[in-house]
Structures are given as structure tokens and as C-alpha cells.
Short mmCIF file of C-alpha atoms in Angstrom, two decimals:
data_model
loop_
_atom_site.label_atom_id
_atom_site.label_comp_id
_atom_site.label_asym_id
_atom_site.label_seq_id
_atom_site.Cartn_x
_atom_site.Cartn_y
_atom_site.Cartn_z
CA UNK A 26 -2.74 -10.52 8.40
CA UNK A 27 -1.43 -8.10 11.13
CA UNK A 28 2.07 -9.71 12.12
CA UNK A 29 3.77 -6.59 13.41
CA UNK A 30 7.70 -6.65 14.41
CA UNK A 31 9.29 -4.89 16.78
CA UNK A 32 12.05 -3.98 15.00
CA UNK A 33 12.76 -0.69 16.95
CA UNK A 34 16.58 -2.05 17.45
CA UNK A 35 16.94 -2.63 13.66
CA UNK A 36 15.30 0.48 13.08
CA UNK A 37 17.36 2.93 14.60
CA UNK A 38 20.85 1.52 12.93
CA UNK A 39 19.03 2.29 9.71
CA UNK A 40 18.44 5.42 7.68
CA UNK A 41 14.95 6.36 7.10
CA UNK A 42 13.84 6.97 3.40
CA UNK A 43 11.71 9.67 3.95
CA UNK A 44 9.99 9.15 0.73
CA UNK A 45 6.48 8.39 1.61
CA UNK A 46 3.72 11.49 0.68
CA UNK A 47 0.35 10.16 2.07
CA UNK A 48 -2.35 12.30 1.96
CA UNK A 49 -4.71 13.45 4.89
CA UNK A 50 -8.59 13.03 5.55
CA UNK A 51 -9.17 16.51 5.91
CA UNK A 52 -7.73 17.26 2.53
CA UNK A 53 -11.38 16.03 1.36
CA UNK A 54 -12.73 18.94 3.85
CA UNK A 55 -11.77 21.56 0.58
CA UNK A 56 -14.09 19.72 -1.88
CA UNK A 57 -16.22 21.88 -3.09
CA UNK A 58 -19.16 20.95 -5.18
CA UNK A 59 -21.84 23.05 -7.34
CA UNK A 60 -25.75 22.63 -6.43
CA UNK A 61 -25.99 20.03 -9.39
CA UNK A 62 -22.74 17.92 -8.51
CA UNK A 63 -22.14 15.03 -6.49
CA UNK A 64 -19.28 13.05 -5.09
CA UNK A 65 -18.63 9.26 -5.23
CA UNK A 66 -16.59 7.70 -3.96
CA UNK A 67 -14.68 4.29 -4.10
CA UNK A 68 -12.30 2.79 -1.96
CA UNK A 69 -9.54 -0.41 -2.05
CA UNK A 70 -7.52 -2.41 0.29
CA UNK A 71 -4.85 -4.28 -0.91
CA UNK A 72 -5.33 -7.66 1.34
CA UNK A 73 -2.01 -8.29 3.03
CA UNK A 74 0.16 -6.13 0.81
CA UNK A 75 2.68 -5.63 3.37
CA UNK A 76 3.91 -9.26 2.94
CA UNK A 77 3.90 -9.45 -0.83
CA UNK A 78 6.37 -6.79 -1.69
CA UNK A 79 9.65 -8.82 -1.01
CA UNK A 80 12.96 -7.33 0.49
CA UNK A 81 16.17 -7.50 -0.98
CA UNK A 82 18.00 -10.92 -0.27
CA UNK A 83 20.52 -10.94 2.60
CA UNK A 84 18.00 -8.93 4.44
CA UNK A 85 16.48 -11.89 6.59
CA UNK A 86 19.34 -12.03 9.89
CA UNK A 87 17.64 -8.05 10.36
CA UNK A 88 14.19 -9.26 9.77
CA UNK A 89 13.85 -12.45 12.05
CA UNK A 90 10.58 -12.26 14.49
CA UNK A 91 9.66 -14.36 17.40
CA UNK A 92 11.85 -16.47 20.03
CA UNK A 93 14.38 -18.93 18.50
CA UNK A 94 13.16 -22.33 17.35
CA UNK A 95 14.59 -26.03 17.97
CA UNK A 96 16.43 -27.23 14.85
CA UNK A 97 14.21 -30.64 15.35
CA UNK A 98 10.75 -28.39 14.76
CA UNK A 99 11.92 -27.72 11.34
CA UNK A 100 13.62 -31.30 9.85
CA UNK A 101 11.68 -31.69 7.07
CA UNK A 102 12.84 -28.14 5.69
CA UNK A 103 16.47 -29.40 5.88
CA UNK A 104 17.34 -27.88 9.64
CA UNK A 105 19.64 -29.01 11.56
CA UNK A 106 17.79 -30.87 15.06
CA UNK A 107 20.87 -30.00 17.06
CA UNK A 108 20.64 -25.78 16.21
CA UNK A 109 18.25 -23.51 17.34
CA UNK A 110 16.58 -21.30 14.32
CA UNK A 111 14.72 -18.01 14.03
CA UNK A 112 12.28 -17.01 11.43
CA UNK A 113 12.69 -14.54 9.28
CA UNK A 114 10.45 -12.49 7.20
CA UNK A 115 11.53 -11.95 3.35
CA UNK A 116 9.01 -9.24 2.74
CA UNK A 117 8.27 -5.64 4.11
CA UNK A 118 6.72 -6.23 7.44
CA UNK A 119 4.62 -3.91 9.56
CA UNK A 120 7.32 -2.47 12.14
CA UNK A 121 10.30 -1.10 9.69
CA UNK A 122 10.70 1.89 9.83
CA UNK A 123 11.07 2.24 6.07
CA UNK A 124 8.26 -0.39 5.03
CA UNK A 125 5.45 2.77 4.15
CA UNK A 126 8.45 4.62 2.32
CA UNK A 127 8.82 1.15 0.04
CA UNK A 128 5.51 0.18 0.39
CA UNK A 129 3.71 3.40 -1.19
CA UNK A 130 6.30 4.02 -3.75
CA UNK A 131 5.49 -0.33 -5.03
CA UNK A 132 1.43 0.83 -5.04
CA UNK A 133 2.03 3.81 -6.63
CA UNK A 134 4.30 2.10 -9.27
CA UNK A 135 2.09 -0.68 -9.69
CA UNK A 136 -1.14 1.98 -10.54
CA UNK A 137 1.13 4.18 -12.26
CA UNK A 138 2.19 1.84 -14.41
CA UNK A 139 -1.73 1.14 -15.37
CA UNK A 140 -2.41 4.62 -16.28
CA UNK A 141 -3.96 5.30 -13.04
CA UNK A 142 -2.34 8.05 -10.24
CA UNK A 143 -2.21 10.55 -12.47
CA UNK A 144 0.20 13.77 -10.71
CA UNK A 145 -2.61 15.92 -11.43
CA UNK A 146 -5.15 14.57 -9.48
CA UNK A 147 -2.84 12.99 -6.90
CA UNK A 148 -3.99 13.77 -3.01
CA UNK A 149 -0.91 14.38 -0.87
CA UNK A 150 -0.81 16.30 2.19
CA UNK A 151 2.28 18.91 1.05
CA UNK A 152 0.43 19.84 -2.08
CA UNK A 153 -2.80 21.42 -2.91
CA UNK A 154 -5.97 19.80 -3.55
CA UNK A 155 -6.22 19.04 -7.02
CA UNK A 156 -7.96 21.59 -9.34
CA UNK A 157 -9.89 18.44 -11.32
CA UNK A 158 -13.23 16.50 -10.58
CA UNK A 159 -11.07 13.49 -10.41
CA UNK A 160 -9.17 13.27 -7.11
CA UNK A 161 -6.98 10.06 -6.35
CA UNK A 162 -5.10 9.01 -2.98
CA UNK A 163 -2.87 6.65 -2.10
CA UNK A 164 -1.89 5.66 1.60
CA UNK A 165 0.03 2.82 1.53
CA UNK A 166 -2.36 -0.50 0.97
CA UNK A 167 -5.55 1.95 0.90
CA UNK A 168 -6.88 3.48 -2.52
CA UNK A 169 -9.28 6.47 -2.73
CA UNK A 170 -10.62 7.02 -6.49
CA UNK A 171 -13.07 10.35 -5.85
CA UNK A 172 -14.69 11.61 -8.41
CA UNK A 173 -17.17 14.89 -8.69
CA UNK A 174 -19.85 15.04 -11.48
CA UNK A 175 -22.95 16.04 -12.27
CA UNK A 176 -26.07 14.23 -10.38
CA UNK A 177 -27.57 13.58 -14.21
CA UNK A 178 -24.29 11.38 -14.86
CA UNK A 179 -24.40 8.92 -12.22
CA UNK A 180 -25.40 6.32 -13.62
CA UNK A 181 -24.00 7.00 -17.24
CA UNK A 182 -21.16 4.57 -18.53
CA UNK A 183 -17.64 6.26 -20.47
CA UNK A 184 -17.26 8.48 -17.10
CA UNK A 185 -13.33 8.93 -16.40
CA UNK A 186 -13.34 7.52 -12.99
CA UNK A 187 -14.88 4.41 -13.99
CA UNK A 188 -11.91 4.27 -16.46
CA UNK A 189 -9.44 4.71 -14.07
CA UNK A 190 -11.08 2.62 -11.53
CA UNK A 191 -10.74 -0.11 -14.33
CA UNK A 192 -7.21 0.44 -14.85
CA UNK A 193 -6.63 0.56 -10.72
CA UNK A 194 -7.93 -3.16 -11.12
CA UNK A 195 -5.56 -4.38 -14.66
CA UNK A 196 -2.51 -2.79 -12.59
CA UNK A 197 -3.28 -4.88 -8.93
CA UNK A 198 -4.16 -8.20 -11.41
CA UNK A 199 -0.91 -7.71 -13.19
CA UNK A 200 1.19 -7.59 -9.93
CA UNK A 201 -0.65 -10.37 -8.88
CA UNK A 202 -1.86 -7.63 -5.50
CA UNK A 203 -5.62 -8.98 -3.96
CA UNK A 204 -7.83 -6.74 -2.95
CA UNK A 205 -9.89 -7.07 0.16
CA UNK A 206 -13.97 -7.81 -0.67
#
């Protein structure tokens, strides 16, 4: 689950995306909740989503990891017993420096796209906290779905976040993304 590349050649011959917005734990730290309110609070991680969102083809000769292979290892795949091979990964791997840019901007796509991450309530460290009872971040793999109501509405069904927290799960099924248990 935690195959990390050093890819810090690769990495500086390419031009970071910059696109990635996470948010920050003390962001929560400006919550602020009335005597008859409470928070909850629920959390995902996608299970190995770094190597299901796939890299463009051609990609693999910058993506190989490991020491190279005898051809012979790897005959029943076609190779060659007389060349030495590498392996390559074909997906966004921990260690490029533009796997979080891609990475977050799949996630938030993928809940997007399921009516979830709304801007409004979106938790990301340049903007303010949202104004709403529904807050929402994203950091990378990780989901936080906070939401504040009133103590007399825990346990009540039709609440918003429960909603959301629905679609969350119909957008992760449809992109075929596991969550960790």
C-alpha cells in the first residue's frame, strides 16, 4: 500500500502543477458552535488511491522503480531471457512531485461529480472557513464531511450531511475508488 519512489531525478526535469488546495487542521480551530449545537464528524480513506488513478501512456520509462530485472524472471509475460527489465508504475505513485496536484483534483472530480464538495462549504487553507454548518475537506485520499447541528437532531434522518455523505459513497462506487473500513 505504501510503495514510495524516489523520483527526485524525474522530479526536478518536470514542472510542478501547483494546483493542489488542501486544507489545514487548524482551520477546524475557528468552529464555533452555539450552547445547543454539536459537531460530528465523519471521515474516509480512499484505500490505495494513489495507484488507481492511471498516468498518461508513454509515461512508464520516467516511472520505473526498483533495480533492473533478468529478462528470464519475466518469460511468461513475453520478456526477452537475454534483456534485463525494469518495472514501471502506470499510475500516480507516492514520490512525484505532481501526484497530490493530480491526485486531489481526480477526488475532487469524482465527489464533485456526485453532488458532493460543494465550493461553499469547501475547507482549503487560502480561503476562509465556510460560513455554513456543513464544512467539507478534501486532502488528497482523506475525506472530512463536518457537520454542525443542533444536539435535538442527532439522531434525526433527512439531515444534509447524511445526504451528502450518501452521495460521497455513489461518487467513490461509480469510480470504482474503495474505501478503507
Amino acid at each position: 500500500d505504501r510503495l514510495i519512489q524516489d523520483r527526485r531525478i524525474p522530479n526536478s526535469t518536470e514542472e510542478r502543477l501547483g494546483w493542489a488546495s488542501l486544507p489545514a487542521g487548524e482551520q477546524l480551530c475557528q468552529a464555533q458552535l452555539a450552547p445547543d449545537e454539536i459537531g460530528l464528524a465523519n471521515i474516509d480513506d480512499l484505500k490505495t488511491f494513489f495507484f488507481e488513478v492511471r498516468r498518461p501512456k508513454g509515461m512508464e520509462a520516467r516511472n520505473t522503480v526498483g533495480r533492473a530485472l533478468p529478462g528470464h524472471l519475466f518469460k511468461e509475460f513475453g520478456a526477452d531471457p537475454d534483456k534485463t527489465y525494469r518495472l514501471a508504475l502506470t499510475v500516480w505513485g507516492m514520490g512525484d512531485g505532481n501526484s497530490v496536484d493530480i491526485c486531489q483534483s481526480v477526488h475532487l472530480a469524482v465527489l464533485t461529480g456526485a453532488g458532493a464538495m460543494n465550493f461553499k462549504d469547501t475547507l482549503e487553507l487560502q480561503l476562509t472557513v465556510p460560513s455554513g454548518k456543513i464544512w467539507e475537506g478534501l486532502y488528497i485520499d482523506d475525506h472530512l464531511l463536518l457537520a454542525f447541528l443542533r444536539k435535538s437532531l442527532v439522531g434525526c434522518s433527512g439531515r444534509r450531511d447524511l445526504e451528502l455523505l450518501e452521495k460521497c459513497k455513489t461518487g467513490w462506487e461509480r469510480a470504482n475508488l474503495r474505501r478503507s473500513i
